XYZ file of C-alpha atoms in Angstrom:
660
model
C 46.798 -210.564 6.139
C 44.800 -209.612 3.030
C 45.975 -211.091 -0.218
C 46.795 -208.741 -3.094
C 43.351 -208.955 -4.718
C 41.552 -208.181 -1.397
C 43.874 -205.217 -0.762
C 43.173 -203.848 -4.225
C 39.404 -204.133 -4.389
C 37.834 -205.213 -1.077
C 38.946 -202.413 1.176
C 37.953 -199.512 -1.147
C 34.434 -200.946 -1.558
C 34.120 -201.343 2.229
C 35.176 -197.712 2.663
C 32.455 -196.402 0.368
C 29.822 -198.573 2.026
C 30.777 -197.433 5.533
C 30.911 -193.774 4.478
C 27.275 -193.588 3.332
C 25.552 -195.864 5.865
C 22.789 -194.287 7.936
C 20.608 -191.133 7.789
C 21.274 -187.575 8.804
C 19.886 -185.896 11.850
C 20.907 -182.428 13.105
C 24.040 -180.313 13.211
C 26.096 -177.791 11.263
C 27.214 -179.373 7.991
C 30.331 -179.591 5.932
C 28.165 -178.883 2.844
C 27.434 -175.422 4.141
C 31.092 -174.350 3.904
C 31.642 -171.291 1.654
C 34.037 -171.778 -1.234
C 35.349 -169.346 -3.850
C 38.048 -171.056 -5.945
C 35.864 -172.731 -8.584
C 33.837 -169.658 -9.628
C 35.672 -166.719 -7.891
C 32.469 -165.937 -6.004
C 31.295 -167.184 -2.581
C 29.087 -170.236 -2.923
C 28.060 -172.935 -0.446
C 29.870 -176.186 -1.134
C 26.693 -178.127 -1.907
C 25.540 -175.500 -4.456
C 28.732 -174.767 -6.422
C 28.745 -175.642 -10.164
C 32.435 -176.509 -10.032
C 33.355 -179.546 -7.987
C 35.406 -178.473 -4.946
C 36.766 -180.345 -1.975
C 37.518 -178.517 1.284
C 39.793 -179.042 4.249
C 38.108 -177.080 6.986
C 39.621 -175.344 10.059
C 37.907 -178.012 12.182
C 39.604 -180.778 10.225
C 43.030 -179.085 10.662
C 42.447 -178.906 14.410
C 41.159 -182.479 14.737
C 44.075 -183.957 12.857
C 46.799 -181.670 14.334
C 48.060 -180.688 10.853
C 51.286 -178.715 11.010
C 51.924 -178.192 7.296
C 49.965 -178.130 4.048
C 51.307 -181.605 3.350
C 49.668 -182.964 6.502
C 46.492 -181.007 5.786
C 46.071 -182.617 2.357
C 46.797 -186.198 3.392
C 43.179 -187.109 3.805
C 41.695 -185.379 0.752
C 40.322 -188.134 -1.553
C 42.351 -188.610 -4.746
C 45.228 -186.369 -3.669
C 48.579 -188.100 -4.165
C 51.494 -186.811 -2.096
C 54.886 -187.791 -3.508
C 58.270 -187.530 -1.817
C 60.654 -185.167 -3.628
C 63.906 -186.781 -4.679
C 66.880 -185.524 -2.693
C 64.818 -183.241 -0.378
C 62.823 -183.656 2.870
C 59.654 -182.546 1.148
C 56.468 -183.543 -0.702
C 54.586 -182.414 -3.803
C 50.941 -182.873 -4.879
C 49.626 -184.809 -7.874
C 45.954 -184.649 -8.920
C 44.029 -187.016 -11.239
C 47.283 -188.659 -12.305
C 48.825 -185.343 -13.264
C 52.213 -184.378 -11.904
C 52.834 -181.581 -9.381
C 54.471 -179.308 -12.040
C 50.985 -178.912 -13.485
C 49.144 -178.209 -10.141
C 48.821 -174.624 -8.941
C 49.247 -173.849 -5.280
C 47.813 -170.458 -4.274
C 47.753 -168.419 -1.079
C 44.585 -166.341 -1.010
C 44.316 -166.710 -4.763
C 47.904 -165.593 -5.518
C 50.603 -167.914 -6.896
C 53.920 -168.956 -5.318
C 57.402 -169.573 -6.653
C 58.265 -173.262 -6.997
C 60.438 -174.320 -4.089
C 61.809 -177.395 -5.758
C 62.084 -178.208 -9.463
C 58.926 -176.828 -11.033
C 56.569 -177.767 -8.184
C 55.668 -176.412 -4.768
C 57.024 -178.309 -1.743
C 53.819 -178.384 0.370
C 55.645 -179.675 3.467
C 57.358 -176.250 3.644
C 54.064 -174.344 4.070
C 53.004 -174.137 7.725
C 49.307 -174.223 8.495
C 49.142 -170.812 10.161
C 45.853 -168.963 10.559
C 44.158 -170.944 7.810
C 40.411 -170.591 7.369
C 40.161 -173.457 4.889
C 41.933 -175.125 1.982
C 40.046 -175.577 -1.316
C 40.955 -178.203 -3.931
C 39.604 -178.020 -7.504
C 40.720 -180.804 -9.897
C 40.964 -180.638 -13.669
C 42.162 -177.839 -15.950
C 41.730 -174.383 -14.393
C 43.853 -172.373 -16.827
C 40.842 -170.274 -17.853
C 40.527 -169.102 -14.268
C 44.084 -169.015 -12.975
C 46.456 -169.192 -15.944
C 49.459 -171.259 -16.869
C 50.294 -174.438 -14.944
C 46.612 -175.141 -14.121
C 46.430 -178.351 -16.097
C 45.891 -180.694 -13.169
C 44.006 -178.402 -10.792
C 44.466 -175.816 -8.047
C 44.951 -175.846 -4.281
C 43.954 -172.504 -2.711
C 45.002 -171.818 0.901
C 42.633 -169.186 2.310
C 43.762 -167.445 5.459
C 41.684 -165.869 8.234
C 41.090 -162.184 8.657
C 42.691 -160.798 11.878
C 40.088 -160.525 14.626
C 39.426 -157.360 16.739
C 40.314 -157.341 20.405
C 43.490 -158.788 21.889
C 43.948 -162.584 21.687
C 46.662 -165.138 21.213
C 47.319 -168.829 20.908
C 50.357 -171.043 21.496
C 50.664 -174.673 20.333
C 53.619 -176.959 21.054
C 54.142 -180.659 20.369
C 56.899 -183.263 20.338
C 57.127 -186.913 19.345
C 59.335 -189.955 18.664
C 59.955 -192.521 15.943
C 61.020 -195.043 18.575
C 63.916 -197.230 17.532
C 64.249 -195.222 14.268
C 65.252 -192.015 15.999
C 68.603 -190.993 14.509
C 70.060 -190.667 17.988
C 69.366 -194.358 18.693
C 67.405 -193.376 21.826
C 63.724 -194.405 21.645
C 62.694 -191.687 24.155
C 64.219 -188.755 22.231
C 61.933 -186.035 20.860
C 63.105 -186.616 17.301
C 60.466 -184.225 15.938
C 59.077 -181.171 17.685
C 57.584 -177.829 16.958
C 55.780 -174.719 18.194
C 53.274 -172.299 16.595
C 52.121 -169.005 18.043
C 49.720 -166.256 17.045
C 48.899 -162.914 18.632
C 46.361 -160.496 17.142
C 44.558 -157.321 18.119
C 42.834 -154.190 16.988
C 39.328 -152.890 16.340
C 36.714 -153.189 13.677
C 38.594 -150.729 11.479
C 42.213 -151.815 11.884
C 43.536 -155.203 13.087
C 46.977 -156.813 13.025
C 48.243 -160.377 13.493
C 51.756 -161.728 14.056
C 52.215 -165.498 13.586
C 55.283 -167.691 13.880
C 56.028 -171.387 13.469
C 59.071 -173.547 13.964
C 59.330 -177.258 13.095
C 62.341 -179.453 13.679
C 63.048 -183.064 12.750
C 66.147 -185.127 13.397
C 64.967 -187.273 10.516
C 64.336 -190.990 10.317
C 67.069 -193.671 10.536
C 66.385 -197.373 10.937
C 70.185 -197.936 11.286
C 71.499 -195.019 13.366
C 75.011 -196.529 13.448
C 75.376 -196.192 9.671
C 76.242 -193.014 7.731
C 73.293 -192.898 5.322
C 70.004 -191.554 6.701
C 66.825 -192.049 4.621
C 64.808 -189.360 6.458
C 66.541 -185.981 6.353
C 67.106 -183.619 9.234
C 65.505 -180.156 8.837
C 64.504 -176.917 10.589
C 61.635 -174.861 9.166
C 60.675 -171.427 10.444
C 57.781 -169.219 9.328
C 57.129 -165.599 10.373
C 54.083 -163.685 9.074
C 52.759 -160.197 9.832
C 49.354 -159.217 8.465
C 47.376 -156.005 8.760
C 43.776 -155.400 7.640
C 42.257 -151.972 7.369
C 38.534 -151.279 6.783
C 39.032 -147.968 4.995
C 35.312 -147.462 4.583
C 32.205 -149.597 4.678
C 32.751 -150.876 1.138
C 36.537 -150.713 0.918
C 39.082 -152.996 2.669
C 42.859 -153.338 2.364
C 45.052 -156.193 3.521
C 48.830 -156.363 3.616
C 51.129 -159.297 4.508
C 54.858 -159.719 4.970
C 56.041 -163.353 5.269
C 59.474 -164.946 5.832
C 60.249 -168.610 5.503
C 63.559 -170.405 6.175
C 64.403 -174.104 5.783
C 67.808 -175.622 6.613
C 68.207 -179.314 5.875
C 70.902 -181.942 5.663
C 70.919 -185.120 3.599
C 73.338 -188.018 4.171
C 73.732 -190.820 1.648
C 76.253 -193.304 0.233
C 77.061 -192.931 -3.428
C 76.454 -196.078 -5.509
C 79.197 -197.895 -7.457
C 81.623 -197.088 -8.889
C 82.157 -194.241 -6.366
C 81.175 -196.073 -3.120
C 81.705 -193.141 -0.836
C 79.828 -191.341 1.988
C 78.556 -187.949 1.013
C 76.206 -185.270 2.318
C 74.352 -182.172 1.215
C 73.346 -179.072 3.166
C 70.566 -176.936 1.751
C 69.173 -173.596 2.762
C 65.887 -172.276 1.354
C 64.666 -168.741 2.080
C 61.415 -167.172 0.880
C 60.439 -163.534 1.437
C 56.902 -162.617 0.293
C 55.174 -159.225 0.251
C 51.514 -158.981 -0.696
C 48.870 -156.264 -0.755
C 45.189 -156.665 -1.674
C 42.036 -154.596 -1.768
C 38.354 -155.454 -2.055
C 35.863 -152.797 -3.101
C 32.122 -152.485 -3.684
C 30.757 -149.813 -5.944
C 27.303 -148.498 -6.514
C 24.613 -151.129 -7.002
C 25.864 -154.605 -7.678
C 29.365 -153.735 -8.927
C 32.235 -155.268 -6.950
C 35.924 -155.725 -7.575
C 39.328 -156.200 -6.113
C 43.010 -156.261 -6.773
C 46.136 -157.920 -5.390
C 49.874 -157.574 -5.814
C 52.626 -159.932 -4.716
C 56.414 -159.910 -4.844
C 58.314 -162.962 -3.798
C 62.040 -163.834 -3.666
C 63.205 -167.447 -3.237
C 66.816 -168.281 -2.555
C 67.948 -171.926 -2.671
C 71.597 -172.633 -1.771
C 73.185 -176.091 -1.656
C 76.630 -177.285 -0.588
C 77.905 -180.885 -0.890
C 80.548 -182.456 1.245
C 82.475 -185.667 1.747
C 85.308 -186.684 4.025
C 87.628 -183.708 4.385
C 86.205 -181.404 1.719
C 83.170 -179.454 0.548
C 82.280 -178.741 -3.069
C 79.596 -177.718 -5.534
C 78.545 -174.524 -3.775
C 75.422 -173.799 -5.844
C 73.200 -170.751 -5.356
C 70.005 -169.805 -7.116
C 67.522 -166.970 -6.802
C 63.990 -166.913 -8.272
C 61.655 -163.932 -8.124
C 57.999 -163.507 -8.915
C 56.096 -160.211 -9.247
C 52.404 -160.266 -10.119
C 49.507 -157.772 -10.144
C 45.910 -158.893 -10.570
C 42.686 -156.907 -10.792
C 39.080 -157.897 -11.382
C 35.539 -156.547 -11.610
C 32.179 -158.236 -11.368
C 28.555 -157.134 -11.794
C 25.111 -158.529 -12.238
C 23.966 -157.958 -15.824
C 20.451 -158.412 -17.185
C 18.413 -161.426 -16.191
C 20.440 -164.110 -14.367
C 23.947 -163.117 -15.456
C 26.893 -162.293 -13.234
C 29.779 -161.152 -15.449
C 33.366 -161.039 -14.241
C 36.609 -160.029 -15.851
C 40.174 -159.323 -14.850
C 43.803 -158.799 -15.814
C 47.028 -160.382 -14.566
C 50.475 -158.974 -15.236
C 53.551 -160.916 -14.073
C 57.327 -161.010 -14.269
C 59.638 -163.868 -13.182
C 63.422 -164.009 -13.019
C 66.038 -166.695 -12.355
C 69.756 -166.710 -11.758
C 72.059 -169.568 -10.723
C 75.711 -169.860 -9.929
C 78.151 -172.628 -8.963
C 81.261 -171.768 -6.937
C 80.469 -168.028 -7.562
C 80.425 -168.477 -11.389
C 77.138 -168.046 -13.283
C 75.734 -171.209 -14.844
C 73.064 -169.396 -16.875
C 75.088 -166.632 -18.513
C 73.364 -163.983 -16.450
C 69.812 -163.428 -15.151
C 66.957 -164.927 -17.114
C 63.501 -163.278 -17.173
C 60.040 -163.713 -18.638
C 56.906 -161.547 -18.627
C 53.239 -162.239 -19.100
C 50.044 -160.281 -19.626
C 46.662 -162.017 -19.287
C 43.014 -161.114 -19.638
C 40.125 -163.351 -18.453
C 36.343 -163.219 -18.696
C 33.680 -165.351 -17.016
C 29.886 -165.358 -16.972
C 27.741 -167.094 -14.355
C 24.365 -167.540 -16.044
C 21.056 -168.995 -14.831
C 19.062 -169.629 -18.018
C 16.540 -171.649 -15.928
C 15.823 -172.083 -12.239
C 17.527 -175.473 -12.173
C 20.324 -174.862 -14.687
C 23.515 -172.908 -14.222
C 26.189 -172.298 -16.828
C 29.642 -170.877 -16.178
C 31.524 -170.215 -19.476
C 34.881 -168.451 -19.415
C 38.053 -167.743 -21.344
C 41.581 -166.522 -20.689
C 43.928 -164.841 -23.158
C 47.652 -164.875 -22.357
C 50.615 -163.198 -23.991
C 54.018 -164.477 -22.889
C 57.231 -162.687 -23.700
C 58.883 -165.916 -24.859
C 55.971 -167.965 -26.251
C 53.500 -165.494 -27.675
C 49.706 -165.682 -27.298
C 47.501 -168.469 -26.071
C 43.732 -168.896 -25.443
C 42.129 -171.192 -22.909
C 38.316 -171.498 -22.894
C 36.157 -173.459 -20.462
C 32.539 -174.107 -19.518
C 30.993 -175.647 -16.452
C 27.363 -176.565 -15.913
C 25.089 -177.752 -13.132
C 21.539 -179.083 -13.317
C 19.423 -179.729 -10.207
C 17.414 -182.873 -10.558
C 15.715 -182.311 -7.222
C 15.744 -179.415 -4.784
C 13.616 -179.679 -1.608
C 14.133 -178.889 2.074
C 15.491 -182.418 2.629
C 16.728 -183.697 -0.712
C 19.218 -182.267 -3.214
C 20.220 -184.182 -6.312
C 22.239 -182.744 -9.207
C 24.422 -183.345 -12.249
C 27.579 -181.354 -12.712
C 30.273 -181.219 -15.395
C 32.709 -179.175 -17.331
C 35.197 -178.986 -20.188
C 38.275 -176.839 -19.969
C 41.477 -176.219 -21.940
C 44.690 -176.203 -19.984
C 48.129 -174.997 -20.893
C 51.524 -174.601 -19.267
C 54.318 -172.368 -20.429
C 57.725 -173.943 -19.719
C 59.110 -172.134 -16.720
C 62.565 -170.636 -16.373
C 63.891 -173.593 -14.391
C 62.903 -176.121 -17.085
C 64.523 -173.964 -19.774
C 67.734 -172.888 -18.041
C 68.264 -174.521 -14.618
C 70.643 -177.376 -13.738
C 68.965 -179.795 -11.334
C 71.896 -181.508 -9.607
C 70.827 -184.887 -8.245
C 74.246 -186.441 -8.664
C 73.842 -187.923 -5.160
C 71.096 -190.051 -6.709
C 73.137 -190.786 -9.843
C 71.810 -188.207 -12.284
C 71.563 -184.556 -13.239
C 68.820 -182.818 -15.294
C 69.593 -179.916 -17.624
C 67.172 -177.334 -18.851
C 66.386 -176.835 -22.558
C 65.621 -173.557 -24.343
C 63.859 -175.444 -27.136
C 60.796 -176.397 -25.057
C 57.270 -175.687 -26.240
C 54.172 -175.021 -24.119
C 52.089 -177.980 -22.950
C 48.396 -178.092 -23.853
C 45.547 -180.153 -22.479
C 41.809 -180.677 -22.553
C 40.028 -181.773 -19.318
C 36.576 -183.362 -19.162
C 34.719 -183.690 -15.848
C 31.262 -185.160 -15.384
C 29.406 -186.376 -12.322
C 26.599 -185.882 -9.894
C 25.598 -186.063 -6.310
C 22.860 -186.432 -3.779
C 22.455 -184.960 -0.301
C 19.907 -185.716 2.425
C 19.143 -182.906 4.910
C 22.597 -181.454 3.958
C 24.186 -183.888 6.453
C 24.540 -187.033 4.349
C 26.001 -186.976 0.897
C 27.415 -189.065 -1.949
C 29.164 -187.697 -5.047
C 30.825 -189.352 -8.010
C 32.830 -187.766 -10.793
C 34.356 -189.159 -13.990
C 37.424 -187.430 -15.448
C 39.422 -187.557 -18.642
C 42.554 -185.473 -19.194
C 44.298 -185.299 -22.586
C 47.792 -183.669 -22.474
C 49.966 -182.894 -25.543
C 53.592 -181.696 -25.719
C 54.130 -183.104 -22.198
C 57.478 -182.009 -20.843
C 59.493 -184.951 -19.480
C 63.129 -185.863 -18.981
C 65.049 -188.149 -21.300
C 68.581 -189.437 -21.218
C 71.245 -187.733 -23.376
C 73.562 -190.781 -23.305
C 76.221 -188.838 -21.408
C 77.582 -190.481 -18.228
C 80.405 -188.893 -16.179
C 81.813 -190.421 -12.969
C 78.768 -192.622 -12.707
C 76.348 -189.698 -13.011
C 73.899 -189.885 -15.928
C 72.755 -186.732 -17.784
C 69.123 -186.030 -18.578
C 67.417 -183.108 -20.312
C 63.890 -181.689 -20.519
C 62.075 -182.358 -23.778
C 58.528 -182.273 -25.216
C 58.522 -186.020 -25.778
C 55.167 -187.348 -24.550
C 51.444 -187.267 -25.086
C 49.570 -188.627 -22.126
C 46.029 -189.498 -21.069
C 44.618 -189.877 -17.580
C 41.093 -190.983 -16.800
C 39.067 -192.483 -13.997
C 36.369 -192.049 -11.409
C 36.367 -190.277 -8.025
C 33.723 -190.746 -5.314
C 33.263 -189.123 -1.940
C 30.708 -189.736 0.775
C 29.907 -188.444 4.227
C 27.463 -188.549 7.106
C 27.135 -186.084 9.994
C 24.516 -187.560 12.339
C 25.209 -184.837 14.938
C 27.561 -181.948 15.659
C 30.041 -184.342 17.332
C 29.983 -187.319 14.971
C 31.226 -187.352 11.411
C 31.999 -190.158 8.940
C 33.721 -189.531 5.576
C 35.046 -191.727 2.790
C 36.459 -191.487 -0.645
C 37.664 -193.722 -3.461
C 39.569 -192.876 -6.641
C 40.213 -195.129 -9.637
C 42.862 -193.799 -12.046
C 44.095 -195.093 -15.398
C 46.870 -193.569 -17.454
C 48.577 -194.052 -20.826
C 51.727 -192.794 -22.509
C 50.576 -192.483 -26.149
C 54.098 -192.958 -27.485
C 54.852 -196.279 -25.767
C 51.366 -197.524 -24.965
C 52.465 -198.112 -21.402
C 50.838 -196.772 -18.277
C 52.496 -193.656 -16.772
C 54.850 -194.320 -13.867
C 54.127 -193.473 -10.259
C 50.285 -193.389 -10.588
C 48.450 -195.834 -8.240
C 45.348 -197.235 -9.814
C 43.343 -197.333 -6.570
C 43.266 -194.850 -3.649
C 40.801 -194.781 -0.751
C 40.220 -192.803 2.426
C 38.126 -193.330 5.527
C 37.630 -190.858 8.355
C 35.747 -191.062 11.662
C 35.359 -188.330 14.285
C 33.465 -188.678 17.535
C 33.272 -188.021 21.269
C 34.698 -190.203 24.053
C 33.532 -190.838 27.645
C 34.728 -187.616 29.307
C 33.223 -184.242 28.431
C 35.539 -182.388 26.060
C 37.350 -185.555 24.955
C 37.110 -186.572 21.303
C 38.909 -188.862 18.899
C 39.581 -189.059 15.153
C 40.772 -191.907 12.957
C 42.039 -191.606 9.400
C 42.853 -194.499 7.092
C 44.537 -194.235 3.690
C 44.911 -196.957 1.085
C 47.060 -196.764 -2.021
C 47.531 -199.643 -4.447
C 50.797 -200.612 -6.059
C 52.218 -198.299 -8.731
C 54.625 -198.679 -11.592
C 58.258 -197.724 -10.954
C 58.960 -198.482 -14.656
C 55.958 -199.557 -16.689
C 58.150 -200.613 -19.619
C 60.003 -203.122 -17.422
C 56.964 -203.993 -15.327
C 58.594 -203.047 -11.961
C 56.152 -201.938 -9.236
C 56.241 -200.326 -5.831
C 53.974 -202.192 -3.317
C 50.604 -200.870 -2.209
C 49.966 -200.084 1.407
C 47.426 -198.960 4.048
C 48.152 -196.538 6.871
C 46.110 -195.539 9.888
C 46.402 -192.404 12.055
C 44.703 -191.990 15.445
C 44.169 -188.599 17.142
C 42.937 -187.542 20.607
C 41.789 -184.033 21.630
C 40.863 -183.040 25.182
C 39.450 -179.516 25.730
C 40.399 -179.308 29.390
C 39.093 -175.728 29.691
C 38.247 -172.805 27.435
C 41.941 -171.818 27.464
C 43.693 -175.191 27.368
C 43.542 -178.110 24.946
C 45.653 -181.287 25.226
C 46.181 -183.527 22.251
C 48.066 -186.673 21.267
C 48.312 -188.971 18.283
C 49.842 -191.872 16.492
C 50.711 -191.486 12.833
C 51.202 -194.657 10.762
C 49.903 -196.864 13.572
C 50.519 -200.033 11.553
C 54.135 -199.056 11.030
C 54.086 -199.446 7.261
C 57.448 -198.561 5.802
C 59.496 -199.032 2.628
C 62.195 -201.595 2.233
C 65.332 -199.424 2.264
C 67.411 -202.137 0.593
C 65.172 -201.576 -2.451
C 64.610 -197.837 -1.984
C 64.685 -197.086 -5.713
C 61.710 -199.410 -6.303
C 59.747 -198.893 -3.093
C 57.747 -195.687 -2.597
C 55.971 -196.569 0.619
C 56.378 -194.129 3.579
C 59.856 -193.169 4.737
C 58.845 -192.775 8.341
C 57.413 -195.570 10.455
C 55.197 -195.255 13.513
C 55.343 -191.749 15.086
C 53.919 -191.035 18.567
C 53.505 -187.490 19.777
C 51.673 -185.233 22.292
C 51.125 -181.512 22.668
C 49.024 -178.678 24.015
C 47.349 -175.456 22.885
C 47.013 -172.451 25.193
C 44.561 -169.697 24.187
C 44.405 -166.202 25.635
C 41.610 -163.680 25.162
C 39.157 -165.909 23.288
């Protein structure tokens, strides 16, 4: 077994070396993927002035991703953290917490499903074209909460003709199945899509259901570290090509999650307890894209979303704390863009939004009625080519918030091509952007009840907006667009950081915390990615991220940020025609549980193996092993060990296609 020093430094260096070995030959490349998030215009990945990472539809298929959480697991530098008291995960970028990372669907925001962050395990990967990740402050492009970056899930347009697809899979955690039977299908799911229409009007109906019994290394005991859940998605989308230059798209989506947690309360209570939780999201969206005379183009979108989150606790012989909350989000956005003068593409837009929150416990309001906030925003951006090798993208966003007044967030990105030939591309790329985050309604008013974990968190109406400045600078080189190496240095400076601090109140063993603007933080480091596609069937990828952090008040590192992260991926064919395999390795170094006390959670490495067999044009078989090395936390030290909850998971499934 590697010693600690080898685990920390040797493996990441080996990953980068393996990822860039060799020279490119032929094949369709990852670098030719079109992306839109960084500049709001379609650009090939290799050519964009804003660093963007992409999870392609091919990657989703090769790795059998069922949710956004599984889709993001192999993106370099992305940190997925388990959410306390829930069977879900949130995303951290460049050492910045999930509350400050925007998750969008086709460019439109979502309501936070837990705390102030999006639970990405709740989002099924249905009809996804690609997922784009932009790190660093994006407030100038997308508004409040874009301090750490943005994850934009871009869905496919319904296809004409009649077609459909059904995928089903099931798997086992072996001796950690809650039933105690190694052969049980402890986790299973199904996804289906049917679509049809013509070039003018097409519709698609998609559905997904995922079930897990949870994970339990001691099935005979009451407590269960991995929660049981059922997640169901249903989405209807219609696209109408009104005229050659005008297209409308409408979507209705329904999500439901029912979960159950079982735990034993710590001393002095020492009792078995459980919590049932039901989350329901209903989302309506409508969007239009339009092209005018000449080079003028524009679009608009509107979304209305309602999120209900209901919890009920129970113990032997009684139930209590029946808590219900409802959050709503309504937002309208419109934008225009046009080529102006020599080498300028000018864009501008408006965003108008309204959010509400209400919460009750045992039918009595805990907030004194419904809380609401409104916002109006205006943004401008220019994409300018002052020289053939230089591109500048300045921009600014003005926001007026009903509770916090006005705020301005400027940014500028630049790219300079050092070399540009048929075989070689080399460039420098960087940017500076201001970020900000207005305290949301939950942080100001909500009661986060984690008494099962020994604490509660109260909102505070005295909070102030967070502000940040993000610096990004790096470069890259590509050979024949099929081998590449990129590196990027980052520095994020955050003021008025909203954190929780103890109030000193303890009741029945439950400590009380409250949100406050108590911290100034810095995060900095280096990210690198590499890849090689020697042919259409072979692909090697790698990434390494080094992150440092500092709490300016205490001088300590920030908790829960691993200093080293690394990824390695290999895809290739096997002996039989139609048979392929994929391997993904992830390394994460130790991280502080409490930097002030010096307590750390151990580092770890996991490996996933995937098989795909295209038996015919209509039938694909697949199987896999997640966490092959069976790395798992020590549950006797669960409060200081953040390694994976689930151990080795074996599964198999099939996909049946009709009409393709």
